[in-house]
Amino acid sequence: MGKIPTGIALRGRNIEIEEVTCPLCKTSDETINHLFTSCIVVSRIWHQISIWCKVVSFIVYTVRELLDLHEHIGLRGLAKEISHGIVMISCISIWRTRNGVKFSNSQARVEDIFSEIK
Ligand SMILES: [Zn+2]
């Protein structure tokens, strides 16, 4: 819905911001879809999660696809609900890590993010 204040989203609101590069990979503009789906750091987290949850590795290109993922990975009942919760918790952890890198100069380590999600 365009509410998450990524670098590109802030610039779109006419807020002066010098740096719009993704704080995690430092290679692409920080859009919402990049930050949660296509960022190389985040892609490695999703891969780790797919192994941990014993589901087929997935590729999504938008946050909408990510939020609907639990409908398409072959799970039912409680497992389906839990998978949706894991995606939501992962997004929060990714956002917290992003903020730590951006505002506190901390590191974005896949192992640390995955450990926090678990
Ligand atoms: Zn990135």
CSV table of N, CA, C and O and ligand atoms in Angstrom, one decimal:
chain,number,residue,atom,x,y,z
A,1,MET,N,0.8,-1.2,0.0
A,1,MET,CA,0.0,0.0,0.0
A,1,MET,C,0.9,1.3,0.0
A,1,MET,O,0.3,2.4,0.1
A,2,GLY,N,2.2,1.1,-0.1
A,2,GLY,CA,3.1,2.2,-0.2
A,2,GLY,C,3.3,2.9,1.2
A,2,GLY,O,3.7,4.1,1.2
A,3,LYS,N,3.0,2.2,2.3
A,3,LYS,CA,3.2,2.8,3.6
A,3,LYS,C,4.6,2.6,4.2
A,3,LYS,O,5.0,3.4,5.1
A,4,ILE,N,5.3,1.6,3.8
A,4,ILE,CA,6.6,1.3,4.3
A,4,ILE,C,7.6,2.4,3.8
A,4,ILE,O,7.8,2.5,2.6
A,5,PRO,N,8.3,3.1,4.7
A,5,PRO,CA,9.1,4.2,4.3
A,5,PRO,C,10.5,3.8,3.8
A,5,PRO,O,11.5,4.1,4.4
A,6,THR,N,10.5,3.1,2.7
A,6,THR,CA,11.8,2.8,2.1
A,6,THR,C,12.4,4.1,1.5
A,6,THR,O,11.7,5.1,1.3
A,7,GLY,N,13.7,4.0,1.0
A,7,GLY,CA,14.3,5.2,0.5
A,7,GLY,C,13.5,5.7,-0.7
A,7,GLY,O,13.2,6.9,-0.8
A,8,ILE,N,13.1,4.8,-1.6
A,8,ILE,CA,12.4,5.3,-2.8
A,8,ILE,C,11.0,5.8,-2.5
A,8,ILE,O,10.5,6.8,-3.0
A,9,ALA,N,10.4,5.1,-1.5
A,9,ALA,CA,9.0,5.6,-1.1
A,9,ALA,C,9.1,7.0,-0.5
A,9,ALA,O,8.2,7.8,-0.7
A,10,LEU,N,10.1,7.3,0.3
A,10,LEU,CA,10.3,8.6,0.9
A,10,LEU,C,10.5,9.6,-0.1
A,10,LEU,O,10.0,10.7,-0.1
A,11,ARG,N,11.4,9.3,-1.1
A,11,ARG,CA,11.6,10.2,-2.2
A,11,ARG,C,10.3,10.5,-3.0
A,11,ARG,O,10.1,11.6,-3.4
A,12,GLY,N,9.5,9.5,-3.1
A,12,GLY,CA,8.2,9.6,-3.8
A,12,GLY,C,7.3,10.6,-3.1
A,12,GLY,O,6.3,11.1,-3.7
A,13,ARG,N,7.5,10.7,-1.8
A,13,ARG,CA,6.7,11.7,-1.0
A,13,ARG,C,7.3,13.0,-0.9
A,13,ARG,O,7.0,13.8,0.0
A,14,ASN,N,8.3,13.3,-1.8
A,14,ASN,CA,9.0,14.5,-1.8
A,14,ASN,C,9.8,14.8,-0.6
A,14,ASN,O,10.0,16.0,-0.2
A,15,ILE,N,10.2,13.8,0.1
A,15,ILE,CA,11.1,14.0,1.3
A,15,ILE,C,12.6,13.9,0.8
A,15,ILE,O,12.9,13.0,0.1
A,16,GLU,N,13.3,14.9,1.1
A,16,GLU,CA,14.7,15.0,0.6
A,16,GLU,C,15.5,13.9,1.3
A,16,GLU,O,15.6,13.9,2.6
A,17,ILE,N,16.0,13.0,0.6
A,17,ILE,CA,16.8,11.9,1.1
A,17,ILE,C,17.9,11.6,0.2
A,17,ILE,O,17.7,11.5,-1.0
A,18,GLU,N,19.2,11.7,0.7
A,18,GLU,CA,20.3,11.5,-0.2
A,18,GLU,C,20.5,10.1,-0.6
A,18,GLU,O,20.8,9.8,-1.8
A,19,GLU,N,20.4,9.1,0.3
A,19,GLU,CA,20.7,7.7,0.1
A,19,GLU,C,19.5,6.9,-0.1
A,19,GLU,O,18.7,6.8,0.8
A,20,VAL,N,19.3,6.3,-1.2
A,20,VAL,CA,18.1,5.4,-1.5
A,20,VAL,C,18.6,4.0,-1.8
A,20,VAL,O,17.7,3.2,-2.2
A,21,THR,N,19.9,3.8,-1.6
A,21,THR,CA,20.4,2.4,-1.9
A,21,THR,C,20.0,1.5,-0.8
A,21,THR,O,20.0,1.8,0.4
A,22,CYS,N,19.7,0.3,-1.1
A,22,CYS,CA,19.3,-0.8,-0.1
A,22,CYS,C,20.4,-0.9,0.9
A,22,CYS,O,21.5,-1.2,0.5
A,23,PRO,N,20.1,-0.7,2.2
A,23,PRO,CA,21.1,-0.8,3.2
A,23,PRO,C,21.7,-2.2,3.4
A,23,PRO,O,22.8,-2.4,3.9
A,24,LEU,N,20.9,-3.2,2.9
A,24,LEU,CA,21.3,-4.6,3.1
A,24,LEU,C,22.4,-5.1,2.1
A,24,LEU,O,23.4,-5.6,2.4
A,25,CYS,N,22.1,-4.8,0.8
A,25,CYS,CA,23.0,-5.3,-0.2
A,25,CYS,C,23.9,-4.1,-0.8
A,25,CYS,O,24.9,-4.4,-1.4
A,26,LYS,N,23.4,-2.9,-0.7
A,26,LYS,CA,24.1,-1.7,-1.2
A,26,LYS,C,24.3,-1.8,-2.7
A,26,LYS,O,25.3,-1.2,-3.2
A,27,THR,N,23.4,-2.5,-3.4
A,27,THR,CA,23.6,-2.6,-4.9
A,27,THR,C,22.4,-2.1,-5.7
A,27,THR,O,22.5,-1.8,-6.9
A,28,SER,N,21.2,-1.9,-5.0
A,28,SER,CA,20.0,-1.6,-5.8
A,28,SER,C,19.3,-0.5,-5.0
A,28,SER,O,19.4,-0.3,-3.8
A,29,ASP,N,18.4,0.2,-5.7
A,29,ASP,CA,17.5,1.1,-5.0
A,29,ASP,C,16.6,0.4,-4.1
A,29,ASP,O,16.2,-0.7,-4.3
A,30,GLU,N,16.4,1.1,-2.9
A,30,GLU,CA,15.5,0.4,-1.9
A,30,GLU,C,14.1,0.6,-2.2
A,30,GLU,O,13.5,1.6,-1.7
A,31,THR,N,13.5,-0.3,-2.9
A,31,THR,CA,12.0,-0.3,-3.1
A,31,THR,C,11.5,-1.3,-2.1
A,31,THR,O,12.2,-2.2,-1.6
A,32,ILE,N,10.2,-1.3,-1.9
A,32,ILE,CA,9.6,-2.3,-1.0
A,32,ILE,C,9.8,-3.7,-1.6
A,32,ILE,O,10.1,-4.6,-0.8
A,33,ASN,N,9.6,-3.8,-2.9
A,33,ASN,CA,9.7,-5.2,-3.5
A,33,ASN,C,11.2,-5.6,-3.5
A,33,ASN,O,11.4,-6.8,-3.2
A,34,HIS,N,12.1,-4.7,-3.7
A,34,HIS,CA,13.5,-5.1,-3.6
A,34,HIS,C,13.8,-5.6,-2.2
A,34,HIS,O,14.4,-6.7,-2.0
A,35,LEU,N,13.5,-4.8,-1.2
A,35,LEU,CA,13.9,-5.0,0.2
A,35,LEU,C,13.3,-6.4,0.7
A,35,LEU,O,14.0,-7.1,1.4
A,36,PHE,N,12.1,-6.7,0.3
A,36,PHE,CA,11.5,-7.9,0.9
A,36,PHE,C,11.6,-9.2,0.0
A,36,PHE,O,11.2,-10.3,0.4
A,37,THR,N,11.9,-9.0,-1.3
A,37,THR,CA,11.9,-10.1,-2.2
A,37,THR,C,13.2,-10.3,-3.0
A,37,THR,O,13.7,-11.4,-3.0
A,38,SER,N,13.6,-9.3,-3.7
A,38,SER,CA,14.7,-9.6,-4.6
A,38,SER,C,16.1,-9.2,-4.1
A,38,SER,O,17.1,-9.5,-4.8
A,39,CYS,N,16.2,-8.6,-3.0
A,39,CYS,CA,17.5,-8.3,-2.4
A,39,CYS,C,18.3,-9.6,-2.2
A,39,CYS,O,17.8,-10.6,-1.7
A,40,ILE,N,19.6,-9.6,-2.6
A,40,ILE,CA,20.4,-10.9,-2.5
A,40,ILE,C,20.5,-11.3,-1.1
A,40,ILE,O,20.5,-12.5,-0.8
A,41,VAL,N,20.6,-10.4,-0.1
A,41,VAL,CA,20.7,-10.8,1.3
A,41,VAL,C,19.3,-11.5,1.7
A,41,VAL,O,19.3,-12.5,2.3
A,42,VAL,N,18.2,-10.9,1.3
A,42,VAL,CA,16.9,-11.4,1.7
A,42,VAL,C,16.6,-12.7,1.0
A,42,VAL,O,16.0,-13.6,1.6
A,43,SER,N,17.1,-12.8,-0.3
A,43,SER,CA,16.9,-14.1,-1.0
A,43,SER,C,17.5,-15.2,-0.3
A,43,SER,O,17.0,-16.3,-0.2
A,44,ARG,N,18.7,-15.0,0.3
A,44,ARG,CA,19.4,-16.0,1.1
A,44,ARG,C,18.6,-16.4,2.3
A,44,ARG,O,18.5,-17.5,2.8
A,45,ILE,N,17.9,-15.4,2.9
A,45,ILE,CA,17.1,-15.7,4.1
A,45,ILE,C,15.9,-16.5,3.7
A,45,ILE,O,15.6,-17.5,4.4
A,46,TRP,N,15.2,-16.2,2.6
A,46,TRP,CA,14.1,-17.0,2.2
A,46,TRP,C,14.5,-18.4,1.8
A,46,TRP,O,13.8,-19.3,2.1
A,47,HIS,N,15.7,-18.5,1.3
A,47,HIS,CA,16.2,-19.9,1.0
A,47,HIS,C,16.4,-20.7,2.3
A,47,HIS,O,16.0,-21.8,2.3
A,48,GLN,N,17.0,-20.1,3.2
A,48,GLN,CA,17.2,-20.7,4.5
A,48,GLN,C,15.8,-21.1,5.2
A,48,GLN,O,15.7,-22.2,5.7
A,49,ILE,N,14.9,-20.2,5.1
A,49,ILE,CA,13.6,-20.5,5.6
A,49,ILE,C,12.9,-21.7,4.9
A,49,ILE,O,12.3,-22.5,5.5
A,50,SER,N,13.0,-21.7,3.6
A,50,SER,CA,12.4,-22.8,2.9
A,50,SER,C,13.0,-24.2,3.3
A,50,SER,O,12.3,-25.2,3.4
A,51,ILE,N,14.3,-24.2,3.5
A,51,ILE,CA,14.9,-25.4,4.0
A,51,ILE,C,14.4,-25.8,5.4
A,51,ILE,O,14.1,-26.9,5.7
A,52,TRP,N,14.4,-24.8,6.3
A,52,TRP,CA,14.0,-25.0,7.6
A,52,TRP,C,12.6,-25.5,7.7
A,52,TRP,O,12.2,-26.4,8.5
A,53,CYS,N,11.7,-24.9,6.9
A,53,CYS,CA,10.3,-25.3,6.9
A,53,CYS,C,10.0,-26.5,6.0
A,53,CYS,O,8.8,-26.9,5.9
A,54,LYS,N,11.0,-27.0,5.3
A,54,LYS,CA,10.8,-28.2,4.5
A,54,LYS,C,9.7,-28.0,3.4
A,54,LYS,O,8.9,-28.8,3.2
A,55,VAL,N,9.8,-26.8,2.8
A,55,VAL,CA,8.9,-26.5,1.7
A,55,VAL,C,9.8,-26.2,0.5
A,55,VAL,O,11.0,-25.9,0.6
A,56,VAL,N,9.3,-26.3,-0.7
A,56,VAL,CA,10.1,-26.1,-1.9
A,56,VAL,C,10.5,-24.6,-1.9
A,56,VAL,O,9.8,-23.7,-1.5
A,57,SER,N,11.8,-24.4,-2.4
A,57,SER,CA,12.3,-23.1,-2.4
A,57,SER,C,11.5,-22.2,-3.3
A,57,SER,O,11.0,-22.7,-4.4
A,58,PHE,N,11.2,-21.0,-2.9
A,58,PHE,CA,10.3,-20.2,-3.7
A,58,PHE,C,10.9,-18.9,-4.2
A,58,PHE,O,11.9,-18.4,-3.6
A,59,ILE,N,10.4,-18.4,-5.2
A,59,ILE,CA,10.8,-17.1,-5.7
A,59,ILE,C,9.6,-16.2,-5.9
A,59,ILE,O,8.6,-16.6,-6.5
A,60,VAL,N,9.6,-15.0,-5.3
A,60,VAL,CA,8.5,-14.1,-5.4
A,60,VAL,C,9.1,-12.8,-5.9
A,60,VAL,O,10.3,-12.5,-5.6
A,61,TYR,N,8.3,-12.0,-6.5
A,61,TYR,CA,8.8,-10.7,-7.1
A,61,TYR,C,8.2,-9.5,-6.4
A,61,TYR,O,8.7,-8.4,-6.6
A,62,THR,N,7.1,-9.7,-5.7
A,62,THR,CA,6.4,-8.6,-5.1
A,62,THR,C,6.0,-8.9,-3.6
A,62,THR,O,5.9,-10.1,-3.3
A,63,VAL,N,5.8,-7.9,-2.8
A,63,VAL,CA,5.4,-8.2,-1.5
A,63,VAL,C,4.0,-8.8,-1.4
A,63,VAL,O,3.8,-9.7,-0.6
A,64,ARG,N,3.2,-8.5,-2.4
A,64,ARG,CA,1.8,-9.1,-2.5
A,64,ARG,C,2.0,-10.6,-2.7
A,64,ARG,O,1.3,-11.4,-2.0
A,65,GLU,N,2.9,-11.0,-3.6
A,65,GLU,CA,3.1,-12.4,-3.8
A,65,GLU,C,3.7,-13.1,-2.5
A,65,GLU,O,3.3,-14.2,-2.2
A,66,LEU,N,4.5,-12.4,-1.8
A,66,LEU,CA,5.1,-12.9,-0.6
A,66,LEU,C,4.0,-13.1,0.5
A,66,LEU,O,4.0,-14.1,1.1
A,67,LEU,N,3.1,-12.1,0.6
A,67,LEU,CA,2.1,-12.2,1.6
A,67,LEU,C,1.0,-13.3,1.3
A,67,LEU,O,0.3,-13.8,2.2
A,68,ASP,N,0.9,-13.6,0.0
A,68,ASP,CA,0.0,-14.7,-0.4
A,68,ASP,C,0.7,-16.0,-0.6
A,68,ASP,O,0.0,-17.0,-0.9
A,69,LEU,N,1.9,-16.1,-0.3
A,69,LEU,CA,2.7,-17.3,-0.5
A,69,LEU,C,2.1,-18.5,0.2
A,69,LEU,O,2.1,-19.6,-0.4
A,70,HIS,N,1.6,-18.4,1.4
A,70,HIS,CA,1.1,-19.5,2.2
A,70,HIS,C,-0.1,-20.2,1.4
A,70,HIS,O,-0.4,-21.3,1.7
A,71,GLU,N,-0.7,-19.5,0.5
A,71,GLU,CA,-1.8,-20.1,-0.3
A,71,GLU,C,-1.3,-21.0,-1.4
A,71,GLU,O,-2.1,-21.7,-2.0
A,72,HIS,N,0.0,-20.9,-1.7
A,72,HIS,CA,0.5,-21.6,-2.9
A,72,HIS,C,1.7,-22.5,-2.7
A,72,HIS,O,2.3,-22.9,-3.6
A,73,ILE,N,2.0,-22.9,-1.4
A,73,ILE,CA,3.1,-23.8,-1.2
A,73,ILE,C,2.7,-25.2,-0.8
A,73,ILE,O,3.6,-25.9,-0.3
A,74,GLY,N,1.5,-25.5,-0.9
A,74,GLY,CA,1.0,-26.9,-0.7
A,74,GLY,C,0.8,-27.2,0.7
A,74,GLY,O,0.8,-28.4,1.1
A,75,LEU,N,0.6,-26.2,1.6
A,75,LEU,CA,0.4,-26.5,3.0
A,75,LEU,C,-1.1,-26.3,3.3
A,75,LEU,O,-1.8,-25.5,2.6
A,76,ARG,N,-1.6,-27.0,4.3
A,76,ARG,CA,-3.0,-26.8,4.7
A,76,ARG,C,-3.1,-26.6,6.2
A,76,ARG,O,-2.2,-27.0,7.0
A,77,GLY,N,-4.2,-26.1,6.7
A,77,GLY,CA,-4.6,-26.1,8.1
A,77,GLY,C,-3.6,-25.2,8.9
A,77,GLY,O,-3.1,-24.1,8.5
A,78,LEU,N,-3.1,-25.8,10.0
A,78,LEU,CA,-2.2,-25.1,10.9
A,78,LEU,C,-0.9,-24.8,10.3
A,78,LEU,O,-0.3,-23.7,10.5
A,79,ALA,N,-0.4,-25.7,9.5
A,79,ALA,CA,0.9,-25.5,8.8
A,79,ALA,C,0.8,-24.3,7.9
A,79,ALA,O,1.8,-23.5,7.8
A,80,LYS,N,-0.3,-24.1,7.2
A,80,LYS,CA,-0.5,-23.0,6.3
A,80,LYS,C,-0.5,-21.7,7.1
A,80,LYS,O,0.2,-20.7,6.7
A,81,GLU,N,-1.2,-21.7,8.3
A,81,GLU,CA,-1.2,-20.5,9.1
A,81,GLU,C,0.1,-20.2,9.7
A,81,GLU,O,0.5,-19.0,9.7
A,82,ILE,N,0.9,-21.2,10.1
A,82,ILE,CA,2.2,-21.0,10.6
A,82,ILE,C,3.1,-20.4,9.6
A,82,ILE,O,3.9,-19.5,9.8
A,83,SER,N,3.0,-21.0,8.3
A,83,SER,CA,3.9,-20.5,7.3
A,83,SER,C,3.6,-19.0,7.0
A,83,SER,O,4.6,-18.2,6.8
A,84,HIS,N,2.4,-18.6,7.1
A,84,HIS,CA,2.1,-17.1,6.9
A,84,HIS,C,2.7,-16.3,8.1
A,84,HIS,O,3.2,-15.2,7.8
A,85,GLY,N,2.6,-16.9,9.3
A,85,GLY,CA,3.2,-16.2,10.4
A,85,GLY,C,4.7,-16.0,10.3
A,85,GLY,O,5.3,-15.0,10.6
A,86,ILE,N,5.3,-17.1,9.8
A,86,ILE,CA,6.8,-17.0,9.6
A,86,ILE,C,7.2,-16.0,8.6
A,86,ILE,O,8.1,-15.2,8.8
A,87,VAL,N,6.4,-15.8,7.5
A,87,VAL,CA,6.6,-14.8,6.5
A,87,VAL,C,6.5,-13.4,7.2
A,87,VAL,O,7.3,-12.5,7.0
A,88,MET,N,5.5,-13.2,8.0
A,88,MET,CA,5.2,-11.9,8.6
A,88,MET,C,6.4,-11.6,9.6
A,88,MET,O,6.9,-10.5,9.6
A,89,ILE,N,6.7,-12.6,10.4
A,89,ILE,CA,7.8,-12.4,11.4
A,89,ILE,C,9.1,-12.1,10.6
A,89,ILE,O,9.9,-11.3,11.0
A,90,SER,N,9.3,-12.8,9.5
A,90,SER,CA,10.6,-12.6,8.7
A,90,SER,C,10.6,-11.2,8.2
A,90,SER,O,11.7,-10.5,8.2
A,91,CYS,N,9.5,-10.7,7.7
A,91,CYS,CA,9.4,-9.3,7.2
A,91,CYS,C,9.8,-8.3,8.3
A,91,CYS,O,10.5,-7.3,8.1
A,92,ILE,N,9.3,-8.5,9.5
A,92,ILE,CA,9.6,-7.6,10.6
A,92,ILE,C,11.1,-7.7,11.0
A,92,ILE,O,11.7,-6.7,11.2
A,93,SER,N,11.6,-8.9,11.0
A,93,SER,CA,13.0,-9.1,11.3
A,93,SER,C,13.9,-8.4,10.2
A,93,SER,O,14.9,-7.7,10.5
A,94,ILE,N,13.5,-8.5,8.9
A,94,ILE,CA,14.2,-7.9,7.8
A,94,ILE,C,14.2,-6.4,8.0
A,94,ILE,O,15.2,-5.7,7.8
A,95,TRP,N,13.0,-5.9,8.3
A,95,TRP,CA,12.9,-4.4,8.5
A,95,TRP,C,13.7,-3.9,9.7
A,95,TRP,O,14.3,-2.9,9.6
A,96,ARG,N,13.7,-4.7,10.8
A,96,ARG,CA,14.5,-4.3,12.0
A,96,ARG,C,16.0,-4.3,11.6
A,96,ARG,O,16.7,-3.4,12.0
A,97,THR,N,16.4,-5.3,10.9
A,97,THR,CA,17.8,-5.3,10.5
A,97,THR,C,18.1,-4.2,9.6
A,97,THR,O,19.2,-3.5,9.7
A,98,ARG,N,17.3,-3.9,8.6
A,98,ARG,CA,17.5,-2.7,7.7
A,98,ARG,C,17.6,-1.5,8.5
A,98,ARG,O,18.5,-0.6,8.3
A,99,ASN,N,16.8,-1.3,9.5
A,99,ASN,CA,16.9,-0.1,10.4
A,99,ASN,C,18.1,0.0,11.2
A,99,ASN,O,18.7,1.0,11.3
A,100,GLY,N,18.6,-1.2,11.6
A,100,GLY,CA,19.8,-1.2,12.4
A,100,GLY,C,21.0,-0.9,11.5
A,100,GLY,O,21.9,-0.1,12.0
A,101,VAL,N,21.0,-1.3,10.3
A,101,VAL,CA,22.1,-1.0,9.4
A,101,VAL,C,22.1,0.5,9.0
A,101,VAL,O,23.1,1.2,9.0
A,102,LYS,N,20.9,1.0,8.7
A,102,LYS,CA,20.7,2.3,8.3
A,102,LYS,C,21.0,3.4,9.4
A,102,LYS,O,21.6,4.4,9.1
A,103,PHE,N,20.5,3.1,10.6
A,103,PHE,CA,20.6,4.1,11.6
A,103,PHE,C,21.6,3.8,12.8
A,103,PHE,O,21.9,4.7,13.5
A,104,SER,N,22.0,2.6,12.9
A,104,SER,CA,22.9,2.3,14.0
A,104,SER,C,24.2,1.6,13.5
A,104,SER,O,25.0,1.1,14.3
A,105,ASN,N,24.4,1.6,12.2
A,105,ASN,CA,25.7,1.1,11.6
A,105,ASN,C,25.9,-0.4,12.0
A,105,ASN,O,27.1,-0.8,12.0
A,106,SER,N,24.9,-1.1,12.2
A,106,SER,CA,25.1,-2.6,12.5
A,106,SER,C,25.2,-3.4,11.2
A,106,SER,O,25.1,-2.8,10.1
A,107,GLN,N,25.5,-4.6,11.4
A,107,GLN,CA,25.8,-5.5,10.2
A,107,GLN,C,24.5,-6.2,9.8
A,107,GLN,O,23.7,-6.5,10.7
A,108,ALA,N,24.4,-6.5,8.5
A,108,ALA,CA,23.3,-7.4,8.0
A,108,ALA,C,23.8,-8.7,7.7
A,108,ALA,O,24.3,-9.0,6.7
A,109,ARG,N,23.8,-9.6,8.7
A,109,ARG,CA,24.3,-11.0,8.5
A,109,ARG,C,23.1,-11.9,8.4
A,109,ARG,O,22.2,-12.0,9.3
A,110,VAL,N,23.1,-12.7,7.3
A,110,VAL,CA,22.0,-13.6,7.1
A,110,VAL,C,21.8,-14.6,8.2
A,110,VAL,O,20.7,-14.8,8.7
A,111,GLU,N,22.9,-15.0,8.8
A,111,GLU,CA,22.8,-16.0,9.9
A,111,GLU,C,22.1,-15.4,11.1
A,111,GLU,O,21.3,-16.0,11.8
A,112,ASP,N,22.4,-14.1,11.4
A,112,ASP,CA,21.8,-13.4,12.5
A,112,ASP,C,20.3,-13.2,12.3
A,112,ASP,O,19.5,-13.4,13.2
A,113,ILE,N,20.0,-12.8,11.1
A,113,ILE,CA,18.5,-12.5,10.8
A,113,ILE,C,17.8,-13.8,10.8
A,113,ILE,O,16.7,-13.9,11.5
A,114,PHE,N,18.3,-14.9,10.3
A,114,PHE,CA,17.6,-16.2,10.3
A,114,PHE,C,17.5,-16.7,11.7
A,114,PHE,O,16.5,-17.2,12.1
A,115,SER,N,18.5,-16.5,12.5
A,115,SER,CA,18.5,-16.9,13.9
A,115,SER,C,17.4,-16.2,14.7
A,115,SER,O,16.6,-16.8,15.5
A,116,GLU,N,17.3,-14.9,14.4
A,116,GLU,CA,16.2,-14.1,15.1
A,116,GLU,C,14.8,-14.6,14.6
A,116,GLU,O,13.9,-14.7,15.5
A,117,ILE,N,14.7,-14.9,13.4
A,117,ILE,CA,13.4,-15.4,12.9
A,117,ILE,C,13.0,-16.7,13.6
A,117,ILE,O,11.9,-16.9,14.0
A,118,LYS,N,14.0,-17.6,13.7
A,118,LYS,CA,13.7,-18.9,14.3
A,118,LYS,C,13.4,-18.7,15.8
A,118,LYS,O,12.5,-19.4,16.3
B,1,ZN,ZN,19.2,-5.1,-1.2
